[in-house]
Coordinates of C-alpha atoms in Angstrom, one line a residue:
M27 CA 2.4 -6.4 31.8
S28 CA -1.3 -5.6 31.2
G29 CA -3.8 -8.4 30.5
F30 CA -4.5 -7.0 27.1
T31 CA -3.9 -9.9 24.7
I32 CA -5.8 -9.0 21.5
G33 CA -3.7 -8.7 18.3
P34 CA -1.8 -8.3 16.2
S35 CA -4.4 -7.1 13.6
L36 CA -7.2 -4.8 14.9
L37 CA -9.7 -3.7 12.2
F38 CA -11.8 -0.6 12.4
C39 CA -15.5 -0.9 11.3
P40 CA -18.0 2.0 11.3
A41 CA -20.6 1.3 13.9
D42 CA -23.4 2.5 11.6
R43 CA -22.6 -0.3 9.2
P44 CA -23.8 -3.4 11.1
E45 CA -23.8 -5.5 7.9
R46 CA -19.9 -5.3 8.0
Y47 CA -19.5 -6.3 11.6
R48 CA -19.1 -10.0 11.2
K49 CA -16.9 -9.8 8.1
A50 CA -14.6 -7.5 10.0
A51 CA -14.5 -9.8 13.0
E52 CA -13.7 -12.8 10.7
R53 CA -10.9 -11.1 8.9
A54 CA -8.9 -9.6 11.9
D55 CA -7.9 -10.7 15.4
A56 CA -10.3 -8.1 16.7
V57 CA -12.8 -5.6 15.4
I58 CA -13.0 -2.0 16.6
L59 CA -16.6 -0.8 16.3
D60 CA -16.2 2.9 15.7
L61 CA -18.7 5.4 17.1
E62 CA -16.4 8.3 16.5
D63 CA -14.8 9.6 13.3
A64 CA -16.1 6.9 11.0
V65 CA -19.7 7.9 11.8
A66 CA -21.3 11.1 10.5
P67 CA -23.0 13.2 13.3
E68 CA -26.5 12.5 11.9
N69 CA -25.8 8.8 12.0
K70 CA -24.5 8.5 15.6
E71 CA -27.7 7.4 17.2
A72 CA -28.3 4.8 14.6
A73 CA -24.7 3.6 15.2
R74 CA -25.4 3.2 18.9
E75 CA -28.6 1.3 18.3
A76 CA -26.7 -1.1 15.9
L77 CA -24.1 -1.6 18.5
V78 CA -26.7 -2.5 21.1
D79 CA -28.3 -5.0 18.7
S80 CA -25.0 -6.7 17.8
A81 CA -23.7 -9.9 19.2
L82 CA -20.0 -10.3 18.5
D83 CA -17.5 -12.0 20.7
P84 CA -16.8 -9.6 23.6
E85 CA -13.3 -11.0 23.9
R86 CA -12.5 -9.9 20.4
T87 CA -14.5 -6.6 20.2
I88 CA -13.4 -3.1 21.0
V89 CA -15.7 -0.1 20.9
R90 CA -14.2 3.3 20.1
I91 CA -16.2 6.0 21.9
N92 CA -16.2 9.8 21.4
P93 CA -14.0 12.1 23.4
V94 CA -15.0 13.0 27.0
P95 CA -15.7 16.7 26.3
T96 CA -18.4 15.9 23.7
G97 CA -22.1 15.2 24.3
D98 CA -21.7 12.0 22.4
F99 CA -19.5 10.6 25.1
L100 CA -22.2 10.1 27.6
R101 CA -24.6 8.7 25.0
D102 CA -21.9 6.2 23.9
C103 CA -21.5 5.1 27.5
A104 CA -25.2 4.6 28.0
A105 CA -25.3 2.5 24.9
L106 CA -22.3 0.4 25.9
R107 CA -23.9 -0.4 29.2
R108 CA -26.7 -2.2 27.3
T109 CA -24.1 -4.5 25.6
S110 CA -21.8 -7.3 26.7
Y111 CA -18.7 -5.4 25.4
R112 CA -16.2 -4.5 28.0
T113 CA -13.2 -3.1 26.1
V114 CA -13.4 0.5 24.9
M115 CA -11.0 2.8 23.0
L116 CA -11.2 6.4 24.2
A117 CA -10.7 8.8 21.2
K118 CA -8.5 11.8 21.8
A119 CA -7.5 10.9 25.4
G120 CA -5.9 14.1 26.7
S121 CA -5.3 13.6 30.4
G122 CA -5.6 11.2 33.3
G123 CA -8.9 13.1 34.1
D124 CA -10.4 11.8 30.9
L125 CA -9.7 8.2 32.0
R126 CA -11.2 8.9 35.4
D127 CA -14.3 10.1 33.7
V128 CA -14.5 6.9 31.7
G129 CA -14.1 4.9 34.9
L130 CA -16.9 6.9 36.5
H131 CA -19.4 6.1 33.7
L132 CA -18.0 2.7 32.7
P133 CA -16.6 1.1 35.8
S134 CA -14.7 -2.2 35.4
Y135 CA -14.2 -1.6 31.6
D136 CA -10.8 -2.0 30.0
V137 CA -9.7 1.1 28.2
I138 CA -7.3 1.6 25.3
A139 CA -6.3 5.3 25.5
L140 CA -5.9 6.8 22.0
C141 CA -3.3 9.5 22.2
E142 CA -3.8 11.6 19.1
T143 CA -3.6 15.3 20.1
A144 CA -0.6 17.3 21.3
A145 CA -2.0 17.2 24.9
G146 CA -2.5 13.4 24.7
I147 CA 1.0 12.8 23.4
L148 CA 2.6 14.9 26.1
K149 CA 0.4 13.4 28.8
A150 CA 0.9 9.8 27.6
P151 CA 3.1 8.7 30.6
H152 CA 0.4 9.9 33.0
I153 CA -2.5 8.5 30.9
A154 CA -0.7 5.1 30.8
I155 CA -0.6 4.6 34.5
Q156 CA -4.4 5.1 35.1
P157 CA -5.8 1.9 36.6
N158 CA -8.4 1.3 33.8
V159 CA -5.9 1.7 31.0
T160 CA -4.8 -1.6 29.5
A161 CA -3.1 -0.3 26.3
L162 CA -2.1 2.9 24.5
M163 CA -2.6 3.7 20.8
W164 CA -1.4 6.7 18.9
G165 CA -2.9 8.5 16.0
A166 CA -1.0 10.6 13.4
E167 CA -3.7 12.4 11.4
D168 CA -5.6 14.0 14.3
L169 CA -2.3 14.9 16.0
V170 CA -1.0 16.8 13.0
A171 CA -4.4 18.4 12.5
S172 CA -4.4 19.6 16.1
L173 CA -1.0 21.3 15.5
G174 CA -2.3 23.1 12.4
G175 CA -0.5 20.8 10.0
T176 CA -1.8 19.2 6.8
S177 CA -0.1 15.8 6.5
S178 CA 1.6 13.3 8.8
R179 CA 3.8 12.0 6.0
G180 CA 6.3 13.3 3.5
K181 CA 6.2 12.6 -0.2
D182 CA 8.3 9.5 0.3
G183 CA 5.6 8.0 2.6
A184 CA 7.7 8.3 5.7
Y185 CA 6.3 10.0 8.8
R186 CA 7.3 13.6 9.3
G187 CA 9.5 14.2 12.4
V188 CA 6.7 15.3 14.7
A189 CA 4.6 12.2 14.0
A190 CA 7.7 9.9 14.4
H191 CA 8.4 11.5 17.7
A192 CA 4.8 11.0 18.8
R193 CA 4.9 7.3 17.8
S194 CA 8.0 6.8 19.9
Q195 CA 6.6 8.8 22.8
V196 CA 3.5 6.6 23.1
L197 CA 5.5 3.4 22.7
L198 CA 7.9 4.5 25.5
A199 CA 5.1 5.6 27.8
A200 CA 3.3 2.2 27.4
G201 CA 6.5 0.3 28.0
A202 CA 7.3 2.3 31.1
A203 CA 3.8 1.5 32.4
G204 CA 4.1 -2.2 31.5
I205 CA 1.2 -2.1 29.1
P206 CA 1.1 -2.8 25.3
A207 CA 1.2 -0.1 22.6
I208 CA -0.8 -0.3 19.4
D209 CA 0.6 1.3 16.2
S210 CA -1.5 3.7 14.1
V211 CA -3.3 3.0 10.9
Y212 CA -1.8 3.0 7.4
L213 CA -4.0 5.1 5.1
D214 CA -2.8 4.0 1.7
I215 CA -5.0 1.0 1.3
P216 CA -3.6 -0.4 -2.0
D217 CA 0.0 -0.1 -0.8
L218 CA 0.2 -3.5 1.0
D219 CA 4.0 -3.6 0.7
G220 CA 4.3 -0.3 2.5
L221 CA 1.9 -1.5 5.1
A222 CA 3.9 -4.7 5.6
A223 CA 7.1 -2.8 6.0
E224 CA 5.6 -0.5 8.6
A225 CA 4.0 -3.4 10.4
E226 CA 7.4 -5.2 10.5
D227 CA 9.0 -2.1 11.9
A228 CA 6.2 -1.9 14.5
A229 CA 6.7 -5.5 15.6
A230 CA 10.5 -5.1 15.7
S231 CA 10.2 -1.9 17.7
G232 CA 7.9 -3.4 20.4
F233 CA 4.4 -2.5 19.3
F234 CA 2.0 -5.2 20.4
A235 CA -0.5 -4.7 17.5
K236 CA -1.4 -2.5 14.6
A237 CA -4.7 -1.0 13.7
C238 CA -6.2 -1.5 10.2
I239 CA -8.8 0.4 8.2
H240 CA -9.6 -2.2 5.5
P241 CA -10.1 -6.0 5.6
S242 CA -7.3 -6.4 3.1
Q243 CA -4.8 -5.1 5.6
A244 CA -5.4 -7.6 8.3
E245 CA -3.4 -10.5 6.9
P246 CA -0.3 -8.5 5.9
V247 CA -0.2 -7.3 9.5
R248 CA -0.5 -10.8 10.8
R249 CA 2.3 -12.0 8.5
A250 CA 4.5 -9.1 9.6
Y251 CA 4.1 -10.1 13.2
A252 CA 4.7 -13.8 12.6
P253 CA 8.4 -14.7 12.8
S254 CA 10.0 -16.5 9.9
D255 CA 11.0 -20.2 10.3
E256 CA 14.6 -19.0 10.3
E257 CA 14.0 -16.5 13.1
V258 CA 12.3 -19.2 15.1
E259 CA 15.1 -21.7 14.6
Q260 CA 17.7 -19.1 15.5
A261 CA 15.9 -18.0 18.7
R262 CA 15.4 -21.6 19.8
D263 CA 19.0 -22.5 19.2
L264 CA 20.2 -19.5 21.1
L265 CA 18.0 -20.2 24.1
R266 CA 19.1 -23.8 24.1
E267 CA 22.7 -22.6 24.1
A268 CA 22.0 -20.2 26.9
A269 CA 20.4 -22.9 29.2
G270 CA 22.5 -23.4 32.2
R271 CA 24.8 -20.6 31.4
G272 CA 25.2 -17.5 33.6
G273 CA 26.2 -14.0 32.5
V274 CA 27.6 -13.0 29.2
F275 CA 28.8 -15.5 26.7
Q276 CA 29.8 -15.7 23.0
Y277 CA 27.7 -17.5 20.4
Q278 CA 28.4 -17.6 16.7
G279 CA 30.7 -14.6 17.0
R280 CA 28.1 -12.5 18.9
M281 CA 28.2 -11.3 22.5
I282 CA 25.1 -12.7 24.2
D283 CA 23.6 -11.2 27.3
G284 CA 20.2 -10.7 28.9
P285 CA 18.7 -8.3 26.4
I286 CA 19.7 -10.5 23.5
L287 CA 18.0 -13.5 25.2
R288 CA 14.9 -11.5 25.8
H289 CA 14.8 -10.6 22.1
A290 CA 14.8 -14.3 21.3
E291 CA 12.0 -14.9 23.8
Q292 CA 10.0 -12.2 22.1
V293 CA 10.4 -13.9 18.7
L294 CA 9.0 -17.1 20.1
S295 CA 6.1 -15.2 21.9
R296 CA 4.9 -14.1 18.4
L297 CA 4.3 -17.6 17.2
R298 CA 0.6 -18.1 16.3
D299 CA -1.3 -21.2 17.4

């Protein structure tokens, strides 16, 4: 598994709003300083200067840079080299070649590849195995826009089929490559119950973390990833029962084998210090 260990709540912050940097870093497990979609074209240069002047914890800071084919990509890379930050998120990663370009301009940087176009979703397995990629994330809105669609979700709030497929594709690609996957943002900011339900599903499905767009979302994501006392007790009891046993056995009316024990280990791995 990759060395990426930041999570479970990752909070986007526009890079042209430096007055928000520290609050974002305090509210979430990590802050994503965004040089891409959150910043208007006329404010990009000011955002890069604010990034250079900042002094957040490099271990808990990610910088989202513009896609490789854009002129802003090279300017973002030049700004990053003037900072102590060493983890970047590549917007609209579409191929392994994009990641090689990042490696050329930002050698030794860890990269979260954001798969949010049709090309990126289809190439996710190849993107995931690039040596500088430490995690994958997927994005729903840019994906649907790239297909000519108008919304990633139906009226009931659930993802449309193509978005749900993309979510699974990125999770599977990350898992096959042995790196973490990060779940996409939840746009309905006041709907914290809906966010919590989606974050709980993300955790249960195997996503390592979930991205947030507002400080109020960070704590519900943390709670969703934290196992309940009952889940912790059950996992510990099961692993104690399994100690010294070999192969399949029955416990409290259930068949227990290797995958079930790994589920229990995953529950305990989500305990917060």
